[in-house]
PDB file of C-alpha atoms in Angstrom:
ATOM      1  CA  UNK A  20       0.000   0.000   0.000  1.00  0.00           C
ATOM      2  CA  UNK A  21       1.742   3.191  -1.142  1.00  0.00           C
ATOM      3  CA  UNK A  22       2.534   6.070   1.187  1.00  0.00           C
ATOM      4  CA  UNK A  23       0.075   8.269  -0.718  1.00  0.00           C
ATOM      5  CA  UNK A  24      -2.822   6.269   0.800  1.00  0.00           C
ATOM      6  CA  UNK A  25      -3.949   7.984   3.996  1.00  0.00           C
ATOM      7  CA  UNK A  26      -6.876   5.755   4.971  1.00  0.00           C
ATOM      8  CA  UNK A  27      -7.914   2.126   4.644  1.00  0.00           C
ATOM      9  CA  UNK A  28     -11.634   1.983   5.272  1.00  0.00           C
ATOM     10  CA  UNK A  29     -13.526  -0.173   7.728  1.00  0.00           C
ATOM     11  CA  UNK A  30     -13.862  -3.761   6.412  1.00  0.00           C
ATOM     12  CA  UNK A  31     -11.844  -2.807   3.308  1.00  0.00           C
ATOM     13  CA  UNK A  32     -10.316  -6.279   2.869  1.00  0.00           C
ATOM     14  CA  UNK A  33     -12.784  -8.199   5.032  1.00  0.00           C
ATOM     15  CA  UNK A  34     -12.726 -11.909   4.088  1.00  0.00           C
ATOM     16  CA  UNK A  35     -10.212 -11.306   1.294  1.00  0.00           C
ATOM     17  CA  UNK A  36      -9.045 -14.907   1.098  1.00  0.00           C
ATOM     18  CA  UNK A  37      -6.397 -14.262  -1.559  1.00  0.00           C
ATOM     19  CA  UNK A  38      -4.546 -11.597   0.449  1.00  0.00           C
ATOM     20  CA  UNK A  39      -1.207 -13.091   1.561  1.00  0.00           C
ATOM     21  CA  UNK A  40       1.060 -10.138   2.280  1.00  0.00           C
ATOM     22  CA  UNK A  41       0.641  -6.483   3.235  1.00  0.00           C
ATOM     23  CA  UNK A  42       3.342  -3.845   3.172  1.00  0.00           C
ATOM     24  CA  UNK A  43       2.236  -0.429   4.364  1.00  0.00           C
ATOM     25  CA  UNK A  44       4.766   2.273   3.582  1.00  0.00           C
ATOM     26  CA  UNK A  45       2.895   5.173   5.191  1.00  0.00           C
ATOM     27  CA  UNK A  46       3.522   6.045   8.816  1.00  0.00           C
ATOM     28  CA  UNK A  47       0.464   8.283   9.157  1.00  0.00           C
ATOM     29  CA  UNK A  48      -2.252   6.076   7.703  1.00  0.00           C
ATOM     30  CA  UNK A  49      -5.602   5.472   9.410  1.00  0.00           C
ATOM     31  CA  UNK A  50      -6.743   1.875   9.346  1.00  0.00           C
ATOM     32  CA  UNK A  51     -10.440   1.229   9.737  1.00  0.00           C
ATOM     33  CA  UNK A  52     -11.871  -1.357  12.071  1.00  0.00           C
ATOM     34  CA  UNK A  53     -11.725  -4.938  10.784  1.00  0.00           C
ATOM     35  CA  UNK A  54      -9.935  -3.766   7.644  1.00  0.00           C
ATOM     36  CA  UNK A  55      -8.082  -7.089   7.376  1.00  0.00           C
ATOM     37  CA  UNK A  56     -10.397  -9.261   9.446  1.00  0.00           C
ATOM     38  CA  UNK A  57     -10.796 -12.896   8.332  1.00  0.00           C
ATOM     39  CA  UNK A  58      -7.985 -12.688   5.783  1.00  0.00           C
ATOM     40  CA  UNK A  59      -7.052 -16.299   6.462  1.00  0.00           C
ATOM     41  CA  UNK A  60      -4.244 -16.497   3.888  1.00  0.00           C
ATOM     42  CA  UNK A  61      -2.498 -13.463   5.349  1.00  0.00           C
ATOM     43  CA  UNK A  62       1.066 -14.484   6.217  1.00  0.00           C
ATOM     44  CA  UNK A  63       2.954 -11.251   6.584  1.00  0.00           C
ATOM     45  CA  UNK A  64       2.249  -7.668   7.548  1.00  0.00           C
ATOM     46  CA  UNK A  65       5.043  -5.132   7.353  1.00  0.00           C
ATOM     47  CA  UNK A  66       4.209  -1.781   8.915  1.00  0.00           C
ATOM     48  CA  UNK A  67       5.914   1.292  10.309  1.00  0.00           C
ATOM     49  CA  UNK A  68       6.283   1.075  14.089  1.00  0.00           C
ATOM     50  CA  UNK A  69       4.074   4.145  14.579  1.00  0.00           C
ATOM     51  CA  UNK A  70       1.114   2.020  13.452  1.00  0.00           C
ATOM     52  CA  UNK A  71       1.414  -0.506  16.278  1.00  0.00           C
ATOM     53  CA  UNK A  72      -1.729   0.675  18.065  1.00  0.00           C
ATOM     54  CA  UNK A  73      -3.825   0.301  14.937  1.00  0.00           C
ATOM     55  CA  UNK A  74      -2.776  -3.329  14.570  1.00  0.00           C
ATOM     56  CA  UNK A  75      -3.692  -4.486  18.069  1.00  0.00           C
ATOM     57  CA  UNK A  76      -5.941  -7.181  16.607  1.00  0.00           C
ATOM     58  CA  UNK A  77      -2.821  -8.857  15.156  1.00  0.00           C
ATOM     59  CA  UNK A  78      -0.932  -8.904  18.457  1.00  0.00           C
ATOM     60  CA  UNK A  79      -2.247 -12.399  19.108  1.00  0.00           C
ATOM     61  CA  UNK A  80      -0.482 -13.512  15.926  1.00  0.00           C
ATOM     62  CA  UNK A  81       3.096 -12.341  16.530  1.00  0.00           C
ATOM     63  CA  UNK A  82       4.429 -14.180  13.488  1.00  0.00           C
ATOM     64  CA  UNK A  83       2.405 -11.903  11.247  1.00  0.00           C
ATOM     65  CA  UNK A  84       3.569  -8.457  12.349  1.00  0.00           C
ATOM     66  CA  UNK A  85       7.053  -7.267  11.322  1.00  0.00           C
ATOM     67  CA  UNK A  86       8.281  -3.907  12.573  1.00  0.00           C
TER      68      UNK A  86
END
């Protein structure tokens, strides 16, 4: 997701079964609730450390979040 994107809406990728990897380059992006919920193929999320609070739902899956 390019740094020009400032918001990912609520449920934006909800149940997106083909989504395997997310790289978010922006450090000031707003991520809507459940934006990546039920993305069962999701293996890797790479985010800027300033986004930690927005990814609390992934804290239970430590192998997914890379800082």
